């Protein structure tokens, strides 16, 4: 009976590797190298294995996942099952070939992407066994290996050395020799990231833009390329979005396979369709940004872009897990556009898609890794919100988003921040997270939030009356009794209605222990403050 070896690859420490720098070029290069390590380089390593062992390998055309040759027919020594979702799954005809492949790939990563940690798990099986069960066993083994892995300790400087400004490792070069505008000392890891920037930008350029159409805009390479409102008060939004239950989706889809070959085919189809869904949604966001830029290079006529740079830059993409950065004024809207576009895509298992997103809006030079970490926490918050609703009323395929606008610093977790800044005697001042779409029984929704922002901006009783809005904000903090006094003082019968919310919210400002208006007022004040800064005649210029 012929035996085979299944191999699963993954990487560890990816978040600090990609997002640990405040230099966008390093984030770009890091993200690109991680993708290369478990995708293109894995394919190149298979081809190198074929040359060195004089055998044949199979790298499938993802648009034709069922084409031969097949490893079980003895026609190839190795076959790539799929690469996606952070994992790469392969089959080999022997343990020797599996280990040889891992050695080839590991060597390339060590040479071309220092700092990336590859983890590989192998499992020998016979073709009569269920490949689905084999892969599930391997995934558990891989997770165990990642937890038990002993981190390597890099060799620090010997004798007289200088430190890299980004990693604090030994500097080996200067950044200006790698097309970086500002000179600083860099380590081998940063050299590799900077060298990867051009390839990363070319790849993204081909993804977002039609190669046949004239190119009107450029993709940012530095955070300052996003443009600035005024001095240090420019804001960036870090948006992290993740598909709901995709791990379970892959498991369930694989479980339905009628044979090992059918499992390989179906997993390839699902992986490729999710990859395409993520790219399509990202293109919708890019098109929304492009279509909002007028003939004067202003976004919606409100703020100018800088030197034809889009105020938007994807960092991680090509699946259901997406991270992008954009001008802080666009963060919430672009996150909603992405979630909506992703939910409209079709994938191979035939089930509807949904996702959640976290948006962290911070000052432009705030530590990027901390802001990204908070966006991840916010995304998890949104997922918990969706899960609780699903368990409560059986709703399925819900999307949600959560956000935080940091006018100053960020101290503690999302929960600690909200406990400290948004908990009052009456309850919770926030309605966040919110569902992306209207819901039959829930009032905490994105449409309700945007309608409230619009009401405070343009409503007959509120337009141009910022003092009145600020007074409402303070009374909301004080509780329901203070709202009654507020309504009398301003001769109002009620506060603006909120769809699906109980009538008491219009009378008291609160319902179900939550304030219905505070988030909208806070967001409106944030955008007003930026608008006031833009009126300055002394717009900053890059040094």
Short mmCIF file of C-alpha atoms in Angstrom, two decimals:
data_model
loop_
_atom_site.label_atom_id
_atom_site.label_comp_id
_atom_site.label_asym_id
_atom_site.label_seq_id
_atom_site.Cartn_x
_atom_site.Cartn_y
_atom_site.Cartn_z
CA UNK A 1 0.00 0.00 0.00
CA UNK A 2 1.49 3.34 -1.06
CA UNK A 3 2.10 5.91 1.65
CA UNK A 4 2.21 9.68 1.31
CA UNK A 5 3.18 12.62 3.46
CA UNK A 6 0.94 15.62 4.08
CA UNK A 7 2.69 18.87 5.00
CA UNK A 8 1.20 22.07 6.39
CA UNK A 9 3.18 25.31 6.56
CA UNK A 10 2.52 28.41 8.61
CA UNK A 11 4.42 31.36 10.02
CA UNK A 12 4.65 32.78 13.54
CA UNK A 13 5.14 36.28 14.91
CA UNK A 14 3.57 37.84 11.82
CA UNK A 15 1.83 40.79 13.48
CA UNK A 16 4.98 42.38 14.94
CA UNK A 17 6.85 41.53 11.74
CA UNK A 18 4.37 43.41 9.53
CA UNK A 19 2.95 46.07 11.82
CA UNK A 20 5.79 46.70 14.26
CA UNK A 21 7.08 49.81 12.48
CA UNK A 22 5.85 53.36 12.06
CA UNK A 23 7.45 53.42 8.61
CA UNK A 24 4.90 52.43 5.98
CA UNK A 25 7.55 51.10 3.58
CA UNK A 26 8.63 48.56 6.18
CA UNK A 27 5.01 47.49 6.75
CA UNK A 28 4.53 47.13 2.99
CA UNK A 29 7.69 45.07 2.53
CA UNK A 30 6.96 42.90 5.56
CA UNK A 31 3.44 42.07 4.37
CA UNK A 32 4.68 41.21 0.88
CA UNK A 33 7.45 38.94 2.19
CA UNK A 34 5.04 37.03 4.45
CA UNK A 35 2.75 36.40 1.49
CA UNK A 36 5.68 35.30 -0.66
CA UNK A 37 7.00 32.93 2.00
CA UNK A 38 3.90 30.71 2.08
CA UNK A 39 2.77 31.20 -1.49
CA UNK A 40 5.09 32.03 -4.39
CA UNK A 41 8.25 30.85 -2.65
CA UNK A 42 6.56 27.55 -1.75
CA UNK A 43 5.82 27.06 -5.45
CA UNK A 44 9.40 27.94 -6.41
CA UNK A 45 10.70 25.52 -3.79
CA UNK A 46 8.59 22.75 -5.33
CA UNK A 47 10.13 23.48 -8.73
CA UNK A 48 13.61 23.48 -7.21
CA UNK A 49 12.85 20.15 -5.53
CA UNK A 50 11.89 18.77 -8.94
CA UNK A 51 15.19 19.92 -10.45
CA UNK A 52 17.34 18.63 -7.61
CA UNK A 53 15.66 15.21 -7.37
CA UNK A 54 14.86 14.80 -11.06
CA UNK A 55 11.14 14.26 -10.41
CA UNK A 56 7.86 15.90 -11.41
CA UNK A 57 5.72 18.14 -9.21
CA UNK A 58 2.21 19.55 -9.57
CA UNK A 59 1.40 23.22 -9.03
CA UNK A 60 -2.29 23.50 -9.97
CA UNK A 61 -3.91 26.17 -12.06
CA UNK A 62 -6.43 27.54 -9.54
CA UNK A 63 -8.91 28.26 -12.30
CA UNK A 64 -8.75 24.57 -13.29
CA UNK A 65 -8.43 22.75 -9.94
CA UNK A 66 -9.33 19.28 -11.25
CA UNK A 67 -6.68 18.94 -13.98
CA UNK A 68 -4.15 16.11 -13.86
CA UNK A 69 -1.51 14.88 -13.05
CA UNK A 70 -2.40 13.51 -9.61
CA UNK A 71 0.00 12.37 -6.92
CA UNK A 72 -2.04 9.23 -6.15
CA UNK A 73 -1.51 8.02 -9.73
CA UNK A 74 2.25 8.01 -9.21
CA UNK A 75 2.75 10.70 -11.86
CA UNK A 76 4.23 13.35 -9.54
CA UNK A 77 6.38 13.33 -6.41
CA UNK A 78 4.75 16.39 -4.87
CA UNK A 79 1.49 18.30 -5.26
CA UNK A 80 0.38 21.65 -3.89
CA UNK A 81 -3.13 21.27 -2.45
CA UNK A 82 -3.79 24.95 -1.73
CA UNK A 83 -2.20 28.08 -0.31
CA UNK A 84 -4.56 30.44 1.49
CA UNK A 85 -5.81 31.66 4.82
CA UNK A 86 -2.24 31.81 6.10
CA UNK A 87 -1.64 28.09 5.52
CA UNK A 88 -0.01 26.12 2.73
CA UNK A 89 -0.95 22.45 2.34
CA UNK A 90 1.11 20.04 0.22
CA UNK A 91 1.36 16.31 -0.47
CA UNK A 92 4.59 14.35 -1.06
CA UNK A 93 5.33 10.80 -2.09
CA UNK A 94 7.96 10.37 0.64
CA UNK A 95 9.19 11.84 3.90
CA UNK A 96 12.55 12.58 2.28
CA UNK A 97 10.96 14.80 -0.36
CA UNK A 98 8.81 16.55 2.25
CA UNK A 99 11.85 17.37 4.36
CA UNK A 100 13.95 18.33 1.34
CA UNK A 101 11.24 20.78 0.25
CA UNK A 102 11.06 22.28 3.75
CA UNK A 103 14.84 22.74 3.77
CA UNK A 104 14.77 24.52 0.39
CA UNK A 105 11.98 26.87 1.48
CA UNK A 106 13.53 27.53 4.89
CA UNK A 107 16.84 28.46 3.30
CA UNK A 108 15.20 30.95 0.96
CA UNK A 109 13.29 32.54 3.85
CA UNK A 110 16.46 32.82 5.95
CA UNK A 111 18.31 34.44 3.07
CA UNK A 112 15.62 36.70 1.60
CA UNK A 113 13.25 37.39 4.51
CA UNK A 114 15.17 37.33 7.81
CA UNK A 115 12.79 37.66 10.73
CA UNK A 116 10.03 35.42 9.33
CA UNK A 117 9.65 32.20 11.33
CA UNK A 118 8.43 29.20 9.34
CA UNK A 119 6.69 26.29 11.06
CA UNK A 120 6.11 22.98 9.23
CA UNK A 121 4.22 19.87 10.30
CA UNK A 122 4.43 16.51 8.46
CA UNK A 123 2.19 13.45 8.73
CA UNK A 124 2.53 10.14 6.91
CA UNK A 125 -0.69 8.47 5.74
CA UNK A 126 -2.08 5.99 3.24
CA UNK A 127 -4.46 7.01 0.47
CA UNK A 128 -7.19 4.84 2.03
CA UNK A 129 -7.30 7.22 4.98
CA UNK A 130 -9.48 10.33 4.94
CA UNK A 131 -7.34 13.25 3.79
CA UNK A 132 -9.78 15.57 5.54
CA UNK A 133 -9.04 13.90 8.89
CA UNK A 134 -5.31 13.87 8.15
CA UNK A 135 -5.28 17.63 7.53
CA UNK A 136 -7.34 18.31 10.67
CA UNK A 137 -4.83 16.30 12.70
CA UNK A 138 -1.99 18.22 11.07
CA UNK A 139 -3.55 21.58 11.85
CA UNK A 140 -3.74 20.66 15.56
CA UNK A 141 -0.14 19.45 15.43
CA UNK A 142 0.91 22.70 13.77
CA UNK A 143 -0.78 24.80 16.45
CA UNK A 144 0.97 22.77 19.14
CA UNK A 145 4.34 23.26 17.43
CA UNK A 146 3.72 27.02 17.20
CA UNK A 147 3.00 27.20 20.94
CA UNK A 148 5.98 25.04 21.89
CA UNK A 149 8.46 26.66 19.53
CA UNK A 150 11.49 28.13 21.28
CA UNK A 151 12.07 31.64 19.87
CA UNK A 152 15.47 32.19 18.34
CA UNK A 153 17.75 34.75 19.91
CA UNK A 154 19.42 36.92 17.25
CA UNK A 155 23.13 37.53 17.59
CA UNK A 156 23.58 41.12 18.67
CA UNK A 157 26.55 43.32 17.94
CA UNK A 158 30.11 42.22 18.54
CA UNK A 159 32.67 44.95 19.07
CA UNK A 160 31.76 48.40 17.81
CA UNK A 161 28.36 48.30 16.08
CA UNK A 162 25.41 50.55 15.38
CA UNK A 163 21.76 49.59 15.92
CA UNK A 164 18.93 49.53 13.41
CA UNK A 165 16.43 52.25 14.28
CA UNK A 166 13.48 49.94 13.62
CA UNK A 167 14.51 46.57 15.10
CA UNK A 168 17.42 47.51 17.39
CA UNK A 169 19.38 44.67 15.77
CA UNK A 170 22.79 45.21 14.26
CA UNK A 171 22.68 47.73 11.42
CA UNK A 172 24.17 46.56 8.14
CA UNK A 173 23.18 49.37 5.77
CA UNK A 174 21.46 52.71 5.34
CA UNK A 175 17.87 53.11 4.15
CA UNK A 176 18.66 55.72 1.48
CA UNK A 177 20.48 53.04 -0.52
CA UNK A 178 17.14 51.23 -0.90
CA UNK A 179 15.12 54.08 -2.46
CA UNK A 180 13.92 55.30 0.95
CA UNK A 181 13.68 59.11 1.11
CA UNK A 182 14.88 59.56 4.70
CA UNK A 183 18.24 58.02 5.70
CA UNK A 184 18.46 55.84 8.80
CA UNK A 185 20.41 52.74 9.85
CA UNK A 186 18.80 49.39 9.00
CA UNK A 187 19.31 45.71 9.88
CA UNK A 188 19.17 42.72 7.48
CA UNK A 189 15.46 42.30 8.24
CA UNK A 190 14.68 45.89 7.27
CA UNK A 191 16.92 45.71 4.18
CA UNK A 192 14.83 42.74 2.98
CA UNK A 193 11.59 44.61 3.63
CA UNK A 194 12.75 47.76 1.83
CA UNK A 195 13.99 45.72 -1.13
CA UNK A 196 10.53 44.14 -1.40
CA UNK A 197 8.64 47.45 -1.55
CA UNK A 198 8.80 47.91 -5.33
CA UNK A 199 7.58 44.37 -6.05
CA UNK A 200 4.82 44.80 -3.45
CA UNK A 201 3.68 48.07 -4.99
CA UNK A 202 3.75 46.66 -8.52
CA UNK A 203 1.63 43.71 -7.38
CA UNK A 204 -0.90 45.98 -5.66
CA UNK A 205 -0.94 48.30 -8.65
CA UNK A 206 -1.96 45.38 -10.91
CA UNK A 207 -4.61 44.34 -8.37
CA UNK A 208 -6.32 47.71 -7.94
CA UNK A 209 -5.97 49.34 -11.35
CA UNK A 210 -6.92 48.33 -14.85
CA UNK A 211 -3.56 47.97 -16.68
CA UNK A 212 -5.18 49.08 -19.94
CA UNK A 213 -6.55 52.34 -18.51
CA UNK A 214 -4.49 55.51 -18.03
CA UNK A 215 -3.04 55.65 -14.55
CA UNK A 216 -4.37 58.71 -12.70
CA UNK A 217 -3.31 58.00 -9.14
CA UNK A 218 -0.42 56.59 -7.19
CA UNK A 219 -0.34 54.21 -4.22
CA UNK A 220 1.18 55.68 -1.03
CA UNK A 221 4.60 54.46 0.08
CA UNK A 222 4.88 56.63 3.21
CA UNK A 223 2.34 57.73 5.79
CA UNK A 224 2.96 61.36 4.85
CA UNK A 225 1.76 60.53 1.31
CA UNK A 226 -1.78 60.37 2.68
CA UNK A 227 -1.78 64.14 3.05
CA UNK A 228 -2.23 66.09 6.22
CA UNK A 229 -4.90 68.31 7.71
CA UNK A 230 -2.77 70.52 9.88
CA UNK A 231 0.52 69.95 11.67
CA UNK A 232 0.53 66.93 13.97
CA UNK A 233 -3.26 66.71 14.03
CA UNK A 234 -3.55 64.58 10.91
CA UNK A 235 -5.29 61.27 11.46
CA UNK A 236 -4.93 57.81 9.97
CA UNK A 237 -7.45 54.99 10.15
CA UNK A 238 -6.27 51.41 10.48
CA UNK A 239 -9.02 49.05 9.31
CA UNK A 240 -8.82 45.34 10.09
CA UNK A 241 -11.57 43.14 8.64
CA UNK A 242 -11.99 39.39 8.98
CA UNK A 243 -14.54 36.96 7.55
CA UNK A 244 -16.93 35.35 10.00
CA UNK A 245 -16.45 31.66 10.70
CA UNK A 246 -14.22 31.01 7.70
CA UNK A 247 -12.20 28.32 9.49
CA UNK A 248 -15.41 26.40 10.20
CA UNK A 249 -16.54 27.00 6.60
CA UNK A 250 -13.39 25.35 5.25
CA UNK A 251 -13.78 22.43 7.63
CA UNK A 252 -17.42 21.85 6.75
CA UNK A 253 -16.74 22.15 3.03
CA UNK A 254 -13.89 19.66 3.25
CA UNK A 255 -15.97 17.27 5.34
CA UNK A 256 -18.49 16.92 2.48
CA UNK A 257 -15.87 15.62 0.05
CA UNK A 258 -16.62 12.14 -1.32
CA UNK A 259 -12.97 11.17 -1.77
CA UNK A 260 -9.46 12.46 -1.14
CA UNK A 261 -9.22 13.81 -4.68
CA UNK A 262 -12.61 15.48 -4.28
CA UNK A 263 -11.33 17.02 -1.03
CA UNK A 264 -8.31 18.48 -2.83
CA UNK A 265 -10.49 19.88 -5.61
CA UNK A 266 -13.10 21.42 -3.30
CA UNK A 267 -10.51 23.00 -1.00
CA UNK A 268 -8.75 24.56 -3.97
CA UNK A 269 -12.03 25.92 -5.29
CA UNK A 270 -13.05 27.40 -1.94
CA UNK A 271 -9.61 28.85 -1.23
CA UNK A 272 -9.44 30.48 -4.66
CA UNK A 273 -13.00 31.84 -4.49
CA UNK A 274 -12.38 33.41 -1.06
CA UNK A 275 -9.17 34.92 -2.40
CA UNK A 276 -11.11 36.44 -5.32
CA UNK A 277 -13.90 37.65 -3.01
CA UNK A 278 -11.45 39.56 -0.83
CA UNK A 279 -9.77 41.16 -3.86
CA UNK A 280 -13.11 42.12 -5.42
CA UNK A 281 -14.25 43.80 -2.20
CA UNK A 282 -10.96 45.65 -1.92
CA UNK A 283 -11.30 46.89 -5.51
CA UNK A 284 -14.74 48.24 -4.60
CA UNK A 285 -13.15 50.27 -1.81
CA UNK A 286 -10.43 51.57 -4.14
CA UNK A 287 -13.01 52.50 -6.77
CA UNK A 288 -15.10 54.29 -4.14
CA UNK A 289 -12.07 56.37 -3.17
CA UNK A 290 -11.17 57.11 -6.80
CA UNK A 291 -14.74 58.02 -7.74
CA UNK A 292 -14.94 60.42 -4.79
CA UNK A 293 -12.00 62.51 -6.05
CA UNK A 294 -13.13 65.51 -8.07
CA UNK A 295 -11.39 67.53 -10.79
CA UNK A 296 -9.66 69.65 -8.14
CA UNK A 297 -8.15 66.51 -6.54
CA UNK A 298 -10.39 66.81 -3.53
CA UNK A 299 -12.17 63.89 -1.86
CA UNK A 300 -15.91 64.68 -1.96
CA UNK A 301 -14.90 68.31 -2.33
CA UNK A 302 -13.75 68.36 1.31
CA UNK A 303 -10.01 67.73 1.46
CA UNK A 304 -7.25 67.58 -1.11
CA UNK A 305 -5.10 64.56 -1.81
CA UNK A 306 -1.33 64.96 -2.05
CA UNK A 307 0.56 64.62 -5.34
CA UNK A 308 -2.02 62.23 -6.85
CA UNK A 309 -1.55 59.73 -4.01
CA UNK A 310 -4.70 57.83 -3.06
CA UNK A 311 -5.55 58.36 0.64
CA UNK A 312 -5.87 54.57 0.91
CA UNK A 313 -3.37 51.69 1.09
CA UNK A 314 -4.03 47.93 1.57
CA UNK A 315 -1.36 46.15 3.61
CA UNK A 316 -2.74 42.62 4.00
CA UNK A 317 -5.15 41.33 1.37
CA UNK A 318 -5.96 38.41 -0.89
CA UNK A 319 -8.42 36.53 1.32
CA UNK A 320 -11.02 37.13 4.00
CA UNK A 321 -8.42 38.68 6.35
CA UNK A 322 -7.76 42.25 5.20
CA UNK A 323 -5.95 45.24 6.70
CA UNK A 324 -5.74 48.66 5.08
CA UNK A 325 -4.82 52.16 6.14
CA UNK A 326 -6.45 55.36 4.93
CA UNK A 327 -6.99 58.99 5.79
CA UNK A 328 -8.72 59.10 9.19
CA UNK A 329 -11.71 60.93 7.71
CA UNK A 330 -12.46 57.96 5.45
CA UNK A 331 -11.95 55.07 7.86
CA UNK A 332 -15.51 54.36 8.97
CA UNK A 333 -17.08 54.79 5.55
CA UNK A 334 -14.47 52.66 3.74
CA UNK A 335 -14.81 49.91 6.34
CA UNK A 336 -18.57 49.81 5.74
CA UNK A 337 -18.04 49.76 1.96
CA UNK A 338 -15.63 46.85 2.28
CA UNK A 339 -17.97 44.81 4.50
CA UNK A 340 -20.88 45.42 2.16
CA UNK A 341 -18.87 44.52 -0.95
CA UNK A 342 -17.44 41.38 0.67
CA UNK A 343 -20.91 40.17 1.64
CA UNK A 344 -22.02 40.50 -1.99
CA UNK A 345 -19.37 38.08 -3.31
CA UNK A 346 -20.04 34.44 -4.17
CA UNK A 347 -17.77 31.61 -3.04
CA UNK A 348 -17.48 27.93 -3.86
CA UNK A 349 -19.45 26.51 -0.92
CA UNK A 350 -22.54 28.48 -1.99
CA UNK A 351 -23.09 30.06 1.45
CA UNK A 352 -23.40 33.85 1.92
CA UNK A 353 -20.36 35.71 3.18
CA UNK A 354 -20.17 38.05 6.14
CA UNK A 355 -17.36 39.78 7.98
CA UNK A 356 -16.58 42.13 10.84
CA UNK A 357 -14.24 45.09 10.97
CA UNK A 358 -12.42 47.14 13.57
CA UNK A 359 -11.43 50.74 12.82
CA UNK A 360 -8.85 52.55 14.93
CA UNK A 361 -8.43 56.26 14.12
CA UNK A 362 -5.25 57.78 15.55
CA UNK A 363 -2.91 60.68 14.97
CA UNK A 364 -0.60 60.09 12.05
CA UNK A 365 2.54 59.41 14.08
CA UNK A 366 0.97 57.31 16.81
CA UNK A 367 2.76 53.91 17.26
CA UNK A 368 1.38 51.86 14.40
CA UNK A 369 1.66 48.46 16.09
CA UNK A 370 -0.50 49.66 19.00
CA UNK A 371 -3.11 51.10 16.66
CA UNK A 372 -3.22 47.87 14.67
CA UNK A 373 -3.57 45.85 17.87
CA UNK A 374 -6.55 47.96 18.87
CA UNK A 375 -8.17 47.53 15.42
CA UNK A 376 -7.87 43.75 15.91
CA UNK A 377 -9.51 44.00 19.33
CA UNK A 378 -12.31 46.09 17.85
CA UNK A 379 -12.85 43.50 15.12
CA UNK A 380 -13.09 40.77 17.77
CA UNK A 381 -15.60 42.91 19.66
CA UNK A 382 -17.75 43.10 16.54
CA UNK A 383 -17.52 39.33 16.08
CA UNK A 384 -18.66 38.71 19.67
CA UNK A 385 -21.57 41.12 19.11
CA UNK A 386 -22.64 39.21 15.98
CA UNK A 387 -22.24 35.84 17.70
CA UNK A 388 -24.41 36.93 20.63
CA UNK A 389 -27.18 38.12 18.31
CA UNK A 390 -27.03 34.87 16.35
CA UNK A 391 -27.35 32.84 19.55
CA UNK A 392 -30.19 35.06 20.74
CA UNK A 393 -32.48 35.08 17.70
CA UNK A 394 -30.91 32.69 15.18
CA UNK A 395 -29.85 35.42 12.74
CA UNK A 396 -27.15 34.31 10.30
CA UNK A 397 -24.55 35.97 8.09
CA UNK A 398 -24.49 39.25 9.97
CA UNK A 399 -21.71 41.80 9.47
CA UNK A 400 -20.72 44.39 12.05
CA UNK A 401 -18.11 47.03 12.76
CA UNK A 402 -16.63 48.67 15.81
CA UNK A 403 -14.39 51.72 16.04
CA UNK A 404 -12.47 54.01 18.31
CA UNK A 405 -11.42 57.58 17.64
CA UNK A 406 -8.34 58.47 19.66
CA UNK A 407 -7.96 62.23 19.89
CA UNK A 408 -5.04 61.67 22.24
CA UNK A 409 -3.27 58.49 23.39
CA UNK A 410 -4.50 54.94 23.87
CA UNK A 411 -4.07 53.37 27.27
CA UNK A 412 -5.20 49.82 27.94
CA UNK A 413 -7.45 47.41 26.05
CA UNK A 414 -10.70 48.33 24.31
CA UNK A 415 -12.63 47.15 27.36
CA UNK A 416 -10.50 49.24 29.72
CA UNK A 417 -10.78 52.34 27.51
CA UNK A 418 -14.55 52.06 27.34
CA UNK A 419 -14.90 51.37 31.03
CA UNK A 420 -12.80 54.45 31.78
CA UNK A 421 -14.18 56.87 29.18
CA UNK A 422 -17.70 55.74 28.33
CA UNK A 423 -19.21 54.17 31.44
CA UNK A 424 -21.41 56.50 33.50
CA UNK A 425 -23.97 55.97 36.22
CA UNK A 426 -26.77 55.55 33.67
CA UNK A 427 -24.92 52.88 31.69
CA UNK A 428 -22.87 52.70 28.48
CA UNK A 429 -22.53 55.89 26.43
CA UNK A 430 -21.71 53.93 23.24
CA UNK A 431 -23.83 51.92 20.83
CA UNK A 432 -20.70 50.33 19.34
CA UNK A 433 -20.33 47.72 17.86
CA UNK A 434 -23.09 48.15 15.29
CA UNK A 435 -24.60 45.85 12.69
CA UNK A 436 -23.79 46.81 9.12
CA UNK A 437 -27.44 46.61 7.99
CA UNK A 438 -30.84 47.20 9.53
CA UNK A 439 -32.17 44.36 11.66
CA UNK A 440 -35.76 43.52 12.53
CA UNK A 441 -35.16 43.56 16.28
CA UNK A 442 -31.93 45.52 16.81
CA UNK A 443 -31.45 49.29 16.72
CA UNK A 444 -27.65 49.40 17.08
CA UNK A 445 -26.93 49.57 13.34
CA UNK A 446 -24.68 51.46 10.93
CA UNK A 447 -27.67 53.08 9.13
CA UNK A 448 -29.02 54.33 12.49
CA UNK A 449 -25.62 55.78 13.37
CA UNK A 450 -25.12 57.51 10.00
CA UNK A 451 -28.68 58.87 10.05
CA UNK A 452 -28.03 60.36 13.48
CA UNK A 453 -24.77 61.99 12.33
CA UNK A 454 -26.64 63.44 9.35
CA UNK A 455 -29.43 64.70 11.61
CA UNK A 456 -27.03 66.55 13.89
CA UNK A 457 -25.25 68.00 10.84
CA UNK A 458 -28.24 68.94 8.70
CA UNK A 459 -31.43 68.58 10.77
CA UNK A 460 -33.62 71.64 11.14
CA UNK A 461 -33.25 71.76 14.92
CA UNK A 462 -29.49 71.09 14.94
CA UNK A 463 -27.74 72.43 11.83
CA UNK A 464 -25.16 75.09 12.68
CA UNK A 465 -25.92 74.85 16.41
CA UNK A 466 -22.75 73.25 17.71
CA UNK A 467 -23.23 74.65 21.22
CA UNK A 468 -26.59 72.93 21.42
CA UNK A 469 -25.07 69.61 20.32
CA UNK A 470 -22.23 69.95 22.83
CA UNK A 471 -24.76 70.72 25.57
CA UNK A 472 -26.66 67.56 24.66
CA UNK A 473 -23.44 65.56 24.89
CA UNK A 474 -22.82 66.75 28.45
CA UNK A 475 -26.41 66.11 29.51
CA UNK A 476 -26.24 62.58 28.10
CA UNK A 477 -23.32 61.91 30.45
CA UNK A 478 -25.41 63.06 33.39
CA UNK A 479 -28.30 60.68 32.66
CA UNK A 480 -32.00 60.61 31.89
CA UNK A 481 -33.15 63.30 34.34
CA UNK A 482 -30.80 65.85 32.77
CA UNK A 483 -32.24 65.17 29.31
CA UNK A 484 -35.67 66.31 30.48
CA UNK A 485 -34.14 69.63 31.54
CA UNK A 486 -32.30 69.87 28.23
CA UNK A 487 -35.48 69.39 26.19
CA UNK A 488 -37.27 72.11 28.18
CA UNK A 489 -34.35 74.52 27.94
CA UNK A 490 -34.23 74.22 24.14
CA UNK A 491 -38.02 73.94 23.69
CA UNK A 492 -37.82 70.47 22.13
CA UNK A 493 -40.55 67.86 22.35
CA UNK A 494 -38.18 64.95 21.80
CA UNK A 495 -34.70 63.98 20.64
CA UNK A 496 -34.38 62.64 17.06
CA UNK A 497 -35.99 59.20 16.57
CA UNK A 498 -33.84 56.08 16.11
CA UNK A 499 -35.29 53.32 13.96
CA UNK A 500 -36.11 50.10 15.85
CA UNK A 501 -35.22 51.71 19.21
CA UNK A 502 -37.81 52.02 21.97
CA UNK A 503 -39.66 55.34 22.16
CA UNK A 504 -37.98 56.10 25.50
CA UNK A 505 -34.72 56.88 23.68
CA UNK A 506 -36.32 60.04 22.22
CA UNK A 507 -37.48 61.14 25.67
CA UNK A 508 -34.54 60.18 27.85
CA UNK A 509 -31.66 59.65 25.40
CA UNK A 510 -31.16 56.16 26.80
CA UNK A 511 -32.64 52.71 26.23
CA UNK A 512 -31.55 49.24 27.29
CA UNK A 513 -28.78 50.79 29.38
CA UNK A 514 -27.20 52.47 26.35
CA UNK A 515 -27.10 56.02 25.09
CA UNK A 516 -28.46 56.37 21.57
CA UNK A 517 -26.74 59.62 20.57
CA UNK A 518 -23.29 59.96 22.13
CA UNK A 519 -21.37 58.07 19.40
CA UNK A 520 -22.89 60.19 16.65
CA UNK A 521 -22.05 63.43 18.46
CA UNK A 522 -18.48 62.30 19.14
CA UNK A 523 -17.94 61.37 15.48
CA UNK A 524 -19.46 64.63 14.28
CA UNK A 525 -17.23 66.68 16.60
CA UNK A 526 -14.17 64.78 15.37
CA UNK A 527 -14.90 65.64 11.73
CA UNK A 528 -15.75 69.25 12.61
CA UNK A 529 -12.44 69.66 14.42
CA UNK A 530 -10.56 68.44 11.34
CA UNK A 531 -12.57 70.75 9.11
CA UNK A 532 -11.60 73.71 11.28
CA UNK A 533 -7.93 72.75 11.04
CA UNK A 534 -8.14 72.59 7.26
CA UNK A 535 -9.15 76.24 7.14
CA UNK A 536 -5.64 77.24 8.22
CA UNK A 537 -3.56 78.90 5.53
CA UNK A 538 -0.41 77.21 6.80
CA UNK A 539 -0.76 73.67 5.52
CA UNK A 540 2.36 71.63 6.36
CA UNK A 541 4.87 70.47 3.80
CA UNK A 542 7.10 67.44 3.90
CA UNK A 543 10.70 68.06 4.90
#
